[in-house]
Tab-separated table of C-alpha atoms in Angstrom:
chain	number	residue	atom	x	y	z
N	147	MET	CA	0.000	0.000	0.000
N	148	PRO	CA	1.402	3.467	-0.899
N	149	THR	CA	2.444	5.774	1.908
N	150	ALA	CA	1.789	9.503	2.199
N	151	GLU	CA	5.407	10.081	1.157
N	152	GLN	CA	4.998	7.864	-1.892
N	153	PRO	CA	1.781	8.602	-3.793
N	154	PRO	CA	0.043	5.666	-5.472
N	155	ASN	CA	0.488	4.836	-9.132
N	156	HIS	CA	-2.784	6.381	-10.190
N	157	HIS	CA	-4.282	4.724	-13.250
N	158	GLN	CA	-1.234	5.361	-15.396
N	159	ASN	CA	-1.113	1.817	-16.786
N	160	GLY	CA	2.183	1.066	-15.074
N	161	LYS	CA	3.756	4.511	-15.503
N	162	GLU	CA	4.676	6.625	-12.497
N	163	PRO	CA	2.658	9.862	-12.186
N	164	ALA	CA	4.504	13.059	-13.052
N	165	ALA	CA	3.402	14.745	-9.811
N	166	PRO	CA	1.861	13.656	-6.521
N	167	CYS	CA	-1.842	13.020	-6.819
N	168	ARG	CA	-3.746	15.529	-4.677
N	169	THR	CA	-6.784	13.273	-4.489
N	170	CYS	CA	-4.735	10.465	-2.909
N	171	MET	CA	-2.906	12.410	-0.214
N	172	ASP	CA	-4.048	14.342	2.818
N	173	PHE	CA	-3.318	18.068	2.618
N	174	LYS	CA	-0.498	17.971	5.196
N	175	SER	CA	1.387	15.223	3.328
N	176	TRP	CA	0.762	16.867	-0.029
N	177	SER	CA	2.075	20.192	1.308
N	178	LYS	CA	5.175	18.461	2.679
N	179	GLN	CA	5.764	16.787	-0.699
N	180	GLN	CA	5.395	20.139	-2.455
N	181	ARG	CA	7.819	21.843	-0.069
N	182	LYS	CA	10.476	19.254	-0.902
N	183	SER	CA	10.322	20.244	-4.563
N	184	ILE	CA	10.636	23.973	-3.921
N	185	SER	CA	14.121	25.423	-4.145
N	186	THR	CA	15.429	27.340	-1.121
N	187	SER	CA	15.484	30.580	-3.103
N	188	THR	CA	11.702	30.591	-3.486
N	189	THR	CA	10.714	29.265	-0.069
N	190	ALA	CA	9.478	32.588	1.330
N	191	ALA	CA	7.403	33.417	-1.759
N	192	SER	CA	5.913	29.930	-1.857
N	193	ALA	CA	5.017	30.024	1.836
N	194	ALA	CA	3.163	33.312	1.327
N	195	LYS	CA	1.340	31.839	-1.672
N	196	ALA	CA	0.379	28.701	0.310
N	197	SER	CA	-0.901	30.846	3.172
N	198	ALA	CA	-3.037	32.889	0.791
N	199	ALA	CA	-4.363	29.690	-0.801
N	200	GLY	CA	-5.373	28.429	2.642
N	201	THR	CA	-7.558	31.477	3.277
N	202	GLU	CA	-8.991	31.229	-0.225
N	203	VAL	CA	-10.728	27.920	0.532
N	204	ALA	CA	-13.686	29.697	2.127
N	205	HIS	CA	-14.345	31.729	-1.057
N	206	ARG	CA	-14.257	29.581	-4.190
N	207	LYS	CA	-15.917	29.854	-7.542
N	208	ALA	CA	-18.555	27.259	-8.265
N	209	ASP	CA	-18.568	25.618	-11.700
N	210	ASP	CA	-21.183	28.108	-12.842
N	211	GLY	CA	-19.054	31.114	-11.806
N	212	ARG	CA	-20.869	31.983	-8.577
N	213	THR	CA	-18.774	32.743	-5.491
N	214	VAL	CA	-19.341	30.046	-2.909
N	215	SER	CA	-18.463	30.960	0.646
N	216	GLY	CA	-19.395	29.116	3.737
N	217	GLY	CA	-22.892	27.722	3.318
N	218	SER	CA	-24.412	25.595	6.053
N	219	PRO	CA	-22.299	24.892	9.112
N	220	PRO	CA	-19.898	22.008	8.379
N	221	ASN	CA	-21.665	19.451	10.584
N	222	CYS	CA	-25.117	19.864	9.049
N	223	PRO	CA	-26.695	17.566	6.457
N	224	LEU	CA	-26.097	18.569	2.851
N	225	ASP	CA	-28.856	20.397	1.044
N	226	LYS	CA	-29.744	19.452	-2.541
N	227	GLU	CA	-27.454	22.106	-4.076
N	228	ARG	CA	-24.378	21.192	-2.025
N	229	LEU	CA	-25.017	17.476	-2.475
N	230	GLY	CA	-25.187	17.991	-6.240
N	231	ARG	CA	-22.042	20.128	-6.371
N	232	TYR	CA	-20.037	17.653	-4.279
N	233	THR	CA	-21.401	14.692	-6.243
N	234	TRP	CA	-20.421	16.210	-9.576
N	235	GLY	CA	-16.987	16.878	-8.101
N	236	LEU	CA	-16.630	13.220	-7.145
N	237	LEU	CA	-17.904	11.931	-10.488
N	238	HIS	CA	-15.683	14.243	-12.555
N	239	THR	CA	-12.661	13.373	-10.410
N	240	MET	CA	-13.352	9.654	-10.850
N	241	ALA	CA	-13.530	10.157	-14.621
N	242	ALA	CA	-10.365	12.273	-14.583
N	243	TYR	CA	-8.413	9.423	-12.980
N	244	TYR	CA	-10.001	6.617	-14.996
N	245	PRO	CA	-7.380	4.590	-16.920
N	246	THR	CA	-6.231	5.752	-20.332
N	247	THR	CA	-6.612	2.179	-21.550
N	248	PRO	CA	-9.006	0.391	-19.176
N	249	THR	CA	-9.370	-3.363	-18.910
N	250	GLU	CA	-12.706	-5.018	-19.673
N	251	ALA	CA	-13.215	-5.388	-15.912
N	252	GLU	CA	-12.591	-1.650	-15.327
N	253	GLU	CA	-15.063	-0.770	-18.081
N	254	ARG	CA	-17.658	-3.126	-16.600
N	255	ASN	CA	-17.047	-1.728	-13.095
N	256	VAL	CA	-17.546	1.887	-14.135
N	257	ARG	CA	-20.754	1.049	-16.032
N	258	THR	CA	-22.010	-0.873	-12.978
N	259	PHE	CA	-21.047	2.053	-10.759
N	260	PHE	CA	-23.082	4.562	-12.772
N	261	THR	CA	-26.090	2.212	-12.914
N	262	SER	CA	-25.971	1.599	-9.157
N	263	PHE	CA	-25.310	5.275	-8.437
N	264	SER	CA	-28.407	6.260	-10.423
N	265	LYS	CA	-30.527	3.948	-8.262
N	266	LEU	CA	-29.042	4.973	-4.898
N	267	TYR	CA	-28.704	8.754	-5.240
N	268	PRO	CA	-30.631	10.332	-2.337
N	269	CYS	CA	-32.504	12.934	-4.437
N	270	GLU	CA	-35.258	10.816	-5.999
N	271	TYR	CA	-36.027	13.257	-8.816
N	272	CYS	CA	-32.327	13.588	-9.660
N	273	ALA	CA	-31.840	9.811	-9.546
N	274	LYS	CA	-34.716	9.169	-11.954
N	275	ASP	CA	-33.447	11.884	-14.286
N	276	PHE	CA	-29.945	10.373	-14.249
N	277	GLN	CA	-31.387	6.911	-14.976
N	278	GLN	CA	-33.072	8.372	-18.052
N	279	GLU	CA	-29.824	10.053	-19.135
N	280	LEU	CA	-28.031	6.691	-18.867
N	281	LYS	CA	-30.673	5.073	-21.093
N	282	GLU	CA	-30.387	7.818	-23.704
N	283	ILE	CA	-26.597	8.175	-23.585
N	284	PRO	CA	-24.836	5.190	-21.958
N	285	PRO	CA	-21.385	5.743	-20.398
N	286	GLU	CA	-18.477	5.815	-22.849
N	287	THR	CA	-15.861	3.710	-21.090
N	288	LYS	CA	-13.126	3.014	-23.686
N	289	SER	CA	-10.693	5.586	-22.239
N	290	GLN	CA	-10.231	8.341	-19.682
N	291	HIS	CA	-10.860	10.920	-22.402
N	292	ALA	CA	-14.070	9.218	-23.565
N	293	LEU	CA	-15.473	8.863	-20.035
N	294	SER	CA	-14.564	12.435	-19.030
N	295	GLN	CA	-16.140	13.863	-22.185
N	296	TRP	CA	-19.279	11.721	-21.760
N	297	LEU	CA	-19.693	12.872	-18.152
N	298	CYS	CA	-19.165	16.502	-19.138
N	299	ARG	CA	-21.891	16.213	-21.790
N	300	ILE	CA	-24.253	14.610	-19.244
N	301	HIS	CA	-23.450	17.334	-16.692
N	302	ASN	CA	-24.101	20.020	-19.320
N	303	ARG	CA	-27.484	18.443	-20.151
N	304	VAL	CA	-28.375	18.695	-16.450
N	305	ASN	CA	-27.058	22.282	-16.317
N	306	VAL	CA	-29.306	23.234	-19.250
N	307	LYS	CA	-32.331	21.715	-17.466
N	308	LEU	CA	-31.481	23.758	-14.362
N	309	GLY	CA	-30.859	26.968	-16.297
N	310	LYS	CA	-27.146	26.945	-15.478
N	311	PRO	CA	-24.319	27.725	-17.911
N	312	GLU	CA	-22.637	24.890	-19.784
N	313	PHE	CA	-19.014	23.958	-19.120
N	314	ASP	CA	-16.412	23.886	-21.930
N	315	CYS	CA	-15.755	20.137	-22.192
N	316	THR	CA	-12.339	20.721	-23.774
N	317	LYS	CA	-11.197	21.817	-20.303
N	318	VAL	CA	-12.318	18.821	-18.185
N	319	ASN	CA	-8.811	17.546	-17.428
N	320	GLU	CA	-7.630	21.051	-16.639
N	321	ARG	CA	-10.556	21.495	-14.221
N	322	TRP	CA	-10.681	18.047	-12.633
N	323	ARG	CA	-7.196	16.526	-12.911
N	324	ASP	CA	-4.286	18.734	-13.974
N	325	GLY	CA	-5.230	22.166	-12.677
N	326	TRP	CA	-5.758	25.393	-14.617
N	327	LEU	CA	-3.018	26.367	-17.061
N	328	ASP	CA	-2.665	29.754	-15.338
N	329	GLY	CA	-1.205	27.994	-12.286
N	330	SER	CA	-4.003	29.095	-9.952
N	331	CYS	CA	-4.324	25.544	-8.553
N	332	ASP	CA	-0.628	25.184	-7.749
């Protein structure tokens, strides 16, 4: 089993990841790993940037551009909006780390996951709607790119139904796996 110091080989088909996987490490371990890669000449600037990033967590942009700050107290049940936002985050992250060349078993597992998910989702209306989406447009499981693009199209169909803006599907890996090209996620 991988340790916090040694991130897991994350769906790279036997290749080591280029950088530690943020989704596989706790924040403290990830920060420590990042500090090791920073040269001593930029330590002060990086520490200031990390501190600013820590305070930024309370005020993020939602996928539709709205500023999201706070919400319900952290120990309260999720409302429909927060549940949806967090669920989409999980689903997109799963797709982002899906194998580039999946095995038949991995393809079967992800199809089974989406079918089961659509039956167990706690919002009954949302679950039934997702079941219908799966009938109309079944998951595309041949690659990470195919699955991520399929999920983005499904998410955009839901966004249209809710009157929300659509997401540019050419940017799914930037948003959910690699981080924005402007470095704002670093």
